[in-house]
Coordinates of C-alpha atoms and ligand atoms in Angstrom, one line a residue:
M1 CA 18.9 13.8 24.2
S2 CA 17.9 11.0 26.5
E3 CA 20.7 8.4 27.3
S4 CA 18.4 5.4 26.8
L5 CA 17.6 6.4 23.3
H6 CA 17.8 3.3 21.1
T7 CA 19.7 3.4 17.8
V8 CA 18.8 1.1 14.8
T9 CA 22.0 0.7 12.9
T10 CA 20.7 -0.7 9.6
M11 CA 17.3 -1.2 8.1
P12 CA 16.5 -4.9 7.9
A13 CA 16.7 -6.3 4.4
A14 CA 14.6 -9.4 5.2
R15 CA 12.1 -10.7 7.7
Q16 CA 12.7 -13.6 10.0
P17 CA 12.4 -16.9 8.3
G18 CA 9.1 -18.5 9.0
C19 CA 7.5 -15.1 10.0
P20 CA 6.3 -13.7 6.6
F21 CA 3.6 -11.6 8.2
D22 CA 5.5 -10.0 11.0
P23 CA 7.6 -6.8 10.8
P24 CA 11.4 -7.6 10.9
K25 CA 12.5 -8.3 14.5
E26 CA 14.8 -5.2 14.5
L27 CA 11.7 -3.0 14.1
I28 CA 9.7 -4.8 16.8
Q29 CA 12.8 -4.6 19.1
A30 CA 13.1 -0.9 18.4
R31 CA 9.5 -0.3 19.4
E32 CA 10.1 -2.3 22.6
H33 CA 12.8 0.3 23.5
G34 CA 10.4 3.2 22.9
P35 CA 8.3 4.8 20.2
I36 CA 11.2 6.6 18.5
S37 CA 14.8 5.5 17.8
R38 CA 17.8 7.2 16.1
F39 CA 18.5 5.9 12.6
P40 CA 21.8 6.8 10.9
F41 CA 21.1 6.6 7.2
P42 CA 23.6 4.8 5.0
D43 CA 24.7 8.2 3.6
G44 CA 25.5 9.4 7.1
H45 CA 22.4 11.5 7.6
Q46 CA 21.3 11.3 11.3
G47 CA 17.6 10.5 11.0
W48 CA 14.9 8.9 13.0
L49 CA 12.8 5.7 13.0
V50 CA 9.3 6.0 14.6
T51 CA 7.6 2.7 15.5
G52 CA 5.0 3.7 18.2
Y53 CA 1.4 4.1 17.1
D54 CA 0.5 7.4 18.9
L55 CA 3.7 9.1 17.8
I56 CA 3.3 8.1 14.2
R57 CA -0.3 9.2 14.1
S58 CA 0.6 12.6 15.5
I59 CA 3.4 13.1 13.0
L60 CA 1.1 12.1 10.1
A61 CA -1.3 14.9 11.2
D62 CA 1.4 17.5 11.8
P63 CA 2.0 20.1 9.0
R64 CA 5.6 20.6 10.4
F65 CA 6.4 17.3 8.7
S66 CA 6.6 17.3 4.9
S67 CA 6.1 14.7 2.2
R68 CA 7.9 16.8 -0.5
K69 CA 9.9 14.6 -2.8
E70 CA 12.8 17.1 -3.1
L71 CA 13.4 16.9 0.7
M72 CA 13.6 13.1 0.6
G73 CA 17.3 12.9 -0.3
H74 CA 18.2 10.1 2.1
H75 CA 17.3 6.5 1.4
P76 CA 17.1 4.0 4.3
L77 CA 18.8 1.2 2.5
V78 CA 21.1 2.9 -0.1
D79 CA 23.8 5.6 0.0
Y80 CA 23.0 7.8 -3.0
G81 CA 25.6 10.4 -1.8
D82 CA 24.7 14.1 -2.3
I83 CA 22.3 13.7 -5.2
E84 CA 19.8 16.4 -5.7
V85 CA 16.3 15.1 -5.7
P86 CA 14.0 17.1 -8.0
P87 CA 10.4 18.0 -6.9
A88 CA 7.6 15.6 -7.7
P89 CA 6.4 16.1 -11.3
P90 CA 3.1 18.0 -11.7
G91 CA 0.2 15.9 -10.5
E92 CA 2.1 13.3 -8.4
F93 CA 0.5 14.6 -5.2
L94 CA 1.6 11.8 -2.9
L95 CA 4.9 13.6 -2.6
M96 CA 3.7 17.1 -2.2
D97 CA 2.5 19.3 0.7
E98 CA -0.4 21.9 0.8
P99 CA -1.4 23.8 -1.2
Q100 CA 0.0 21.9 -4.2
H101 CA -1.3 18.6 -2.8
G102 CA -4.9 19.9 -2.4
R103 CA -5.0 21.2 -6.0
Y104 CA -4.8 17.5 -7.2
R105 CA -6.5 15.7 -4.3
K106 CA -9.6 17.9 -4.1
P107 CA -11.0 17.2 -7.5
L108 CA -10.6 13.4 -6.8
V109 CA -12.2 13.1 -3.4
G110 CA -15.8 13.1 -4.6
K111 CA -15.0 10.3 -7.1
F112 CA -13.8 7.9 -4.4
T113 CA -16.5 8.3 -1.7
V114 CA -18.0 5.4 0.3
R115 CA -21.3 5.8 -1.7
R116 CA -19.6 5.9 -5.1
M117 CA -17.5 2.9 -4.2
R118 CA -20.5 0.9 -2.9
L119 CA -22.1 1.4 -6.2
L120 CA -19.2 -0.5 -7.7
T121 CA -19.9 -3.6 -5.6
E122 CA -21.9 -5.3 -8.3
R123 CA -19.2 -4.9 -10.9
V124 CA -16.6 -6.2 -8.4
E125 CA -18.8 -9.2 -7.7
Q126 CA -19.1 -9.9 -11.4
V127 CA -15.3 -9.6 -12.1
T128 CA -14.6 -11.8 -9.1
A129 CA -17.0 -14.5 -10.2
E130 CA -15.5 -14.5 -13.7
H131 CA -12.0 -15.0 -12.3
L132 CA -13.2 -17.7 -9.9
D133 CA -15.0 -19.5 -12.7
A134 CA -11.8 -19.4 -14.9
M135 CA -9.7 -20.6 -11.9
E136 CA -12.0 -23.5 -11.3
K137 CA -12.1 -24.5 -14.9
A138 CA -8.3 -24.4 -15.3
G139 CA -7.7 -26.1 -11.8
P140 CA -7.3 -27.8 -9.5
T141 CA -4.1 -25.7 -9.1
A142 CA -3.5 -22.0 -9.7
D143 CA -1.1 -19.2 -9.0
L144 CA -3.5 -17.0 -6.9
V145 CA -1.6 -13.9 -7.8
T146 CA -2.1 -14.1 -11.5
A147 CA -5.4 -15.8 -11.5
F148 CA -7.2 -13.7 -8.9
A149 CA -5.3 -11.1 -6.8
K150 CA -3.8 -9.0 -9.6
P151 CA -6.5 -9.0 -12.3
I152 CA -9.5 -8.1 -10.0
P153 CA -8.2 -4.7 -8.7
S154 CA -6.4 -4.1 -12.0
I155 CA -9.6 -4.3 -14.1
I156 CA -11.6 -2.2 -11.6
I157 CA -9.1 0.7 -11.5
C158 CA -8.7 0.6 -15.3
E159 CA -12.4 0.9 -15.7
L160 CA -12.7 3.7 -13.2
L161 CA -9.9 5.7 -14.7
G162 CA -10.8 4.9 -18.3
V163 CA -7.5 3.0 -19.0
P164 CA -8.1 0.2 -21.5
Y165 CA -7.4 -3.1 -19.7
E166 CA -6.0 -4.5 -22.9
D167 CA -3.2 -2.0 -22.5
R168 CA -2.2 -3.5 -19.1
G169 CA 1.0 -4.8 -20.7
S170 CA 2.2 -1.2 -20.9
F171 CA 2.0 -0.5 -17.2
Q172 CA 1.3 -3.6 -15.1
D173 CA 4.8 -5.0 -15.2
N174 CA 6.3 -1.5 -14.9
I175 CA 4.3 -0.8 -11.8
D176 CA 5.4 -4.1 -10.4
K177 CA 9.0 -2.9 -10.9
F178 CA 8.4 0.4 -9.1
L179 CA 6.9 -1.2 -6.1
G180 CA 8.4 -4.7 -6.0
G181 CA 11.9 -3.7 -4.8
E182 CA 13.8 -6.1 -7.0
V183 CA 15.2 -4.1 -9.9
G184 CA 18.1 -1.7 -10.1
D185 CA 17.9 2.1 -10.6
E186 CA 18.3 2.0 -14.4
E187 CA 15.5 -0.5 -14.9
L188 CA 13.4 1.5 -12.4
I189 CA 13.8 4.7 -14.3
A190 CA 13.1 3.0 -17.6
A191 CA 9.8 1.5 -16.1
Y192 CA 8.8 4.9 -14.8
T193 CA 9.5 6.7 -18.1
A194 CA 7.6 4.1 -20.1
T195 CA 4.6 4.4 -17.8
Q196 CA 4.7 8.2 -18.0
Q197 CA 4.9 8.0 -21.8
Y198 CA 1.9 5.6 -22.0
L199 CA -0.1 7.9 -19.7
A200 CA 0.8 11.0 -21.7
E201 CA -0.6 9.3 -24.8
L202 CA -3.7 8.2 -23.0
V203 CA -4.4 11.7 -21.7
A204 CA -4.0 13.0 -25.3
A205 CA -6.4 10.4 -26.5
K206 CA -9.0 11.3 -23.9
R207 CA -8.6 15.0 -24.8
A208 CA -9.4 14.1 -28.4
N209 CA -12.2 11.7 -27.5
P210 CA -13.5 11.9 -23.9
T211 CA -15.2 8.9 -22.4
D212 CA -17.2 8.3 -19.2
D213 CA -14.5 7.9 -16.6
V214 CA -12.5 9.7 -13.9
L215 CA -9.7 10.9 -16.3
S216 CA -12.2 12.3 -18.8
D217 CA -14.2 14.0 -16.0
L218 CA -11.0 15.8 -15.0
L219 CA -10.5 17.2 -18.5
D220 CA -13.1 19.8 -17.8
S221 CA -10.9 21.7 -15.3
D222 CA -7.8 23.9 -15.4
L223 CA -5.5 20.9 -14.9
T224 CA -2.9 20.6 -17.7
D225 CA -2.2 17.4 -19.6
E226 CA 1.1 17.1 -17.7
E227 CA -0.7 17.3 -14.4
L228 CA -3.4 14.8 -15.5
R229 CA -0.7 12.4 -16.4
G230 CA 0.9 12.7 -13.0
M231 CA -2.4 12.2 -11.2
A232 CA -3.2 9.2 -13.4
L233 CA 0.2 7.7 -12.6
I234 CA -0.4 8.0 -8.8
L235 CA -3.9 6.5 -9.1
L236 CA -2.8 3.7 -11.3
A237 CA 0.3 2.8 -9.2
A238 CA -1.5 3.1 -5.9
G239 CA -4.7 1.6 -7.2
F240 CA -4.0 -2.1 -7.9
D241 CA -0.6 -3.3 -6.6
T242 CA -1.6 -2.5 -3.0
T243 CA -4.9 -4.3 -3.2
A244 CA -3.5 -7.1 -5.2
N245 CA -0.9 -7.7 -2.5
M246 CA -3.5 -7.5 0.2
L247 CA -5.6 -10.2 -1.6
A248 CA -2.7 -12.6 -2.1
L249 CA -0.9 -12.1 1.2
G250 CA -4.3 -12.0 3.0
T251 CA -5.2 -15.4 1.5
F252 CA -1.8 -16.7 2.5
A253 CA -2.3 -15.4 6.1
L254 CA -5.8 -17.0 6.2
L255 CA -4.5 -20.4 5.0
Q256 CA -1.8 -20.2 7.7
N257 CA -4.6 -19.5 10.3
P258 CA -7.2 -22.2 9.4
E259 CA -9.5 -21.5 12.4
Q260 CA -9.8 -17.9 11.3
L261 CA -10.3 -18.9 7.7
A262 CA -13.1 -21.3 8.8
A263 CA -14.7 -18.5 10.8
L264 CA -14.7 -16.2 7.8
R265 CA -16.3 -19.0 5.6
A266 CA -18.9 -19.8 8.2
E267 CA -19.9 -16.3 9.2
P268 CA -20.3 -13.7 6.3
A269 CA -21.0 -11.1 9.0
L270 CA -17.4 -11.3 10.0
T271 CA -16.3 -10.0 6.6
D272 CA -15.9 -6.2 7.3
G273 CA -14.0 -6.8 10.5
A274 CA -11.9 -9.5 8.9
V275 CA -10.8 -7.1 6.1
E276 CA -9.8 -4.4 8.7
E277 CA -7.9 -7.0 10.7
L278 CA -6.0 -8.2 7.7
L279 CA -5.2 -4.6 6.8
R280 CA -3.8 -4.1 10.3
Y281 CA -2.0 -7.4 10.6
L282 CA -0.3 -7.3 7.1
S283 CA 0.1 -3.5 6.5
V284 CA 1.5 -4.0 3.0
A285 CA 2.2 -0.3 2.6
K286 CA 4.6 -0.8 5.4
Q287 CA 6.5 2.5 5.8
F288 CA 6.7 6.1 4.6
A289 CA 9.0 9.0 5.4
R290 CA 8.5 12.6 6.4
V291 CA 11.0 15.5 6.7
A292 CA 10.9 18.0 9.6
L293 CA 10.4 21.5 8.2
E294 CA 11.4 23.1 11.5
D295 CA 12.8 21.9 14.9
V296 CA 10.1 19.8 16.5
E297 CA 9.9 18.4 20.1
L298 CA 8.5 14.9 20.0
G299 CA 8.5 11.9 22.3
G300 CA 11.1 13.7 24.5
Q301 CA 13.4 14.3 21.5
T302 CA 14.2 17.3 19.3
I303 CA 13.8 16.5 15.7
K304 CA 15.9 19.0 13.9
A305 CA 14.7 20.8 10.8
G306 CA 15.7 18.8 7.7
S307 CA 15.8 15.4 9.5
T308 CA 14.2 12.5 7.8
V309 CA 11.8 10.5 9.9
I310 CA 10.8 7.0 8.8
L311 CA 7.4 6.0 10.0
S312 CA 6.9 2.2 10.3
L313 CA 3.2 1.8 9.8
H314 CA 3.5 -1.9 10.1
T315 CA 5.2 -1.8 13.5
A316 CA 2.7 0.8 14.7
N317 CA -0.1 -1.6 13.8
R318 CA 1.5 -4.2 16.0
D319 CA 2.0 -1.8 19.0
P320 CA 0.9 -3.6 22.2
E321 CA 0.0 -0.2 23.8
R322 CA -2.6 0.2 21.1
F323 CA -3.7 -3.4 20.2
T324 CA -4.3 -6.3 22.5
D325 CA -2.1 -9.3 21.5
P326 CA -1.0 -7.4 18.4
H327 CA 0.8 -10.3 16.7
V328 CA -2.3 -12.4 16.7
L329 CA -4.6 -12.4 13.6
D330 CA -8.0 -12.2 15.2
L331 CA -10.8 -11.5 12.7
R332 CA -13.2 -10.8 15.6
R333 CA -11.0 -8.0 16.9
Q334 CA -13.0 -4.9 18.0
E335 CA -10.2 -2.4 18.1
G336 CA -10.3 -0.2 15.1
G337 CA -8.1 2.7 14.1
H338 CA -5.3 0.9 12.3
L339 CA -2.9 3.0 10.2
A340 CA -2.7 0.7 7.2
F341 CA -4.1 3.5 5.1
S342 CA -2.0 6.2 6.9
H343 CA -3.5 9.3 8.5
G344 CA -3.6 13.0 7.9
I345 CA -3.7 14.8 4.5
H346 CA -2.2 11.8 2.6
Q347 CA -4.6 9.2 4.1
C348 CA -5.3 6.8 1.3
L349 CA -7.7 8.2 -1.3
G350 CA -8.7 4.8 -2.5
Q351 CA -9.4 3.1 0.8
Q352 CA -13.1 2.7 0.2
L353 CA -12.4 1.1 -3.2
A354 CA -9.8 -1.3 -1.6
R355 CA -12.3 -2.2 1.1
V356 CA -15.1 -3.0 -1.4
E357 CA -12.7 -5.2 -3.4
M358 CA -11.4 -7.1 -0.4
R359 CA -14.9 -7.5 1.1
V360 CA -16.2 -9.0 -2.1
A361 CA -13.2 -11.0 -3.3
L362 CA -11.9 -12.7 -0.1
P363 CA -15.2 -14.3 1.1
A364 CA -16.1 -15.3 -2.5
L365 CA -12.7 -17.1 -2.9
V366 CA -12.9 -19.0 0.4
S367 CA -16.5 -20.1 -0.1
R368 CA -16.0 -21.1 -3.8
F369 CA -13.0 -23.3 -2.8
P370 CA -13.7 -24.9 0.6
T371 CA -10.6 -27.1 0.4
L372 CA -8.2 -24.3 -0.8
R373 CA -4.7 -24.9 0.5
L374 CA -1.1 -24.1 -0.4
A375 CA 0.3 -26.2 -3.2
V376 CA 3.9 -25.8 -1.9
P377 CA 5.3 -25.7 1.7
A378 CA 4.7 -22.3 3.3
E379 CA 8.5 -21.5 3.4
E380 CA 8.7 -21.9 -0.4
V381 CA 6.1 -19.1 -1.1
G382 CA 8.0 -16.3 -2.9
L383 CA 7.9 -13.1 -0.8
R384 CA 8.7 -9.6 -1.9
P385 CA 11.9 -8.4 -0.3
E386 CA 11.9 -5.6 2.3
T387 CA 13.3 -3.2 -0.4
A388 CA 9.8 -3.3 -1.9
D389 CA 7.6 -0.3 -1.2
I390 CA 4.6 -2.6 -1.1
Y391 CA 5.1 -5.9 0.6
G392 CA 3.5 -9.1 -0.6
V393 CA 3.9 -12.4 -2.3
K394 CA 5.3 -12.8 -5.8
S395 CA 3.3 -15.9 -6.5
L396 CA 1.0 -18.0 -4.4
P397 CA 0.6 -21.6 -5.7
V398 CA -2.7 -23.0 -4.4
T399 CA -4.7 -26.2 -4.9
W400 CA -8.1 -27.7 -4.0
D401 CA -10.1 -30.9 -4.2
V402 CA -12.4 -31.4 -7.1
Ligands
LIG1 C1 -5.3 -2.3 0.5 C2 -5.0 -1.4 -0.4 C3 -4.3 -0.1 -0.2 C4 -3.4 0.3 0.8 C5 -2.9 -0.6 2.0 C6 -3.1 1.7 0.6 C7 -2.3 2.4 1.4 C8 -2.0 3.7 1.3 C9 -1.2 4.6 2.2 C10 -0.6 4.0 3.4 C11 -1.2 5.8 1.7 C12 -0.6 7.1 2.3 C13 0.9 7.3 2.2 C14 1.4 8.4 3.0 O1 0.9 8.7 4.1 O2 2.4 9.1 2.6 C15 -2.0 5.8 0.5 C16 -2.1 6.9 -0.3 C17 -2.8 6.9 -1.5 N1 -3.6 5.8 -2.0 FE1 -3.8 4.0 -1.2 N2 -3.8 2.1 -0.5 C18 -4.5 1.1 -1.0 C19 -5.3 1.1 -2.1 C20 -5.5 2.2 -2.9 C21 -6.4 2.2 -4.1 C22 -7.3 1.0 -4.5 C23 -6.3 3.4 -4.6 C24 -7.0 3.8 -5.8 C25 -7.4 5.0 -6.2 C26 -5.3 4.2 -3.8 C27 -5.0 5.5 -4.0 C28 -4.1 6.2 -3.2 C29 -3.7 7.6 -3.5 C30 -4.2 8.4 -4.7 C31 -2.9 8.0 -2.4 C32 -2.3 9.4 -2.2 C33 -3.1 10.2 -1.4 C34 -2.5 11.6 -1.1 O3 -1.3 11.8 -1.1 O4 -3.3 12.5 -0.8 N3 -4.9 3.4 -2.8 N4 -2.5 4.6 0.2

């Protein structure tokens, strides 16, 4: 092992005050030392932290690294001791390898293509306009999270899956609990169980009375109800909290970079590039883990079979060897290839949907409210903690001139 190998001793629990959009400084410093560092987990497991863009991309494409839940016994922030992690329940394919993963992903791929998602544009425009109208009527202040960022992706994923939006009380808060990083284990398990229960009832209801949606389409296959419930859980959990946080944190980032905001408002042609740049810059799905299935030589190191490797997508998206001035939000940036949607077999299934939602909602918001600004000082905006799987703002108080 090389002598200069850097060790990160603890995972940061918070970002630097005043830098809500940047990865914690310990992760940036780790990348400055090199693309891979040692990371002793709180339970004593000797693992790795990867922060370099090229190395992360190659691990994500490498079948010698696994996403299997039962291999993920080590938590970067908590010492759970020697607990045995069970395999992912049927259908929860984010935490599976091939061939199980493909059994669930394959039937979904055709339902989330660029073409299918573009056909949804009109509906996203309609839902966005309704929410902007309501915000304007109730204004001139609003919490952008509840008035805009959460409901738009939530309504769209519900419609796609065939989940009644009126039922959102049964899953929205629970999903917030899974991904928001602020509740203890007991509450987390209760939230997960309640969502599973809700989705089991929903699948049974579709079986009895199929409707025109993704879940009902899947009934006509050899997938069991238990598998369908697991797939629905992954789609629902991944399908709105991520985009909701991108919309809210993205608006916050634009408000903090007024010249970029003005450019987006003035030049609609910037929209597609602006969305990609916000995805890179904010990387709300900030890190994932993989476990080596065999000894692997990487970046001059031997990753031993069974080692857990944390992949900091956010830090990779700020790698100066890949992106010029990586810490600058530049909506005109021409460098593509960010890893905000990951890479390899688990690359985000819903990325085209997320893109359509952001490309419609963000420009519509900034053009509807030309004087939009924060209603509180920036340092008072409530941020999700680093323990959250998906980073973002808890609320974003905004105001505008009438
Ligand atoms: C801006 C919003 C979004 C971001 C940043 C995001 C990010 C990600 C990332 C990083 C992964 C891969 C995790 C890994 O490599 O282990 C992923 C997987 C996934 N995402 Fe997204 N996502 C977003 C929106 C959505 C939406 C709208 C859906 C709706 C269907 C969705 C569905 C999924 C699914 C099903 C997977 C699992 C794919 C697999 O394991 O094969 N995502 N997402």
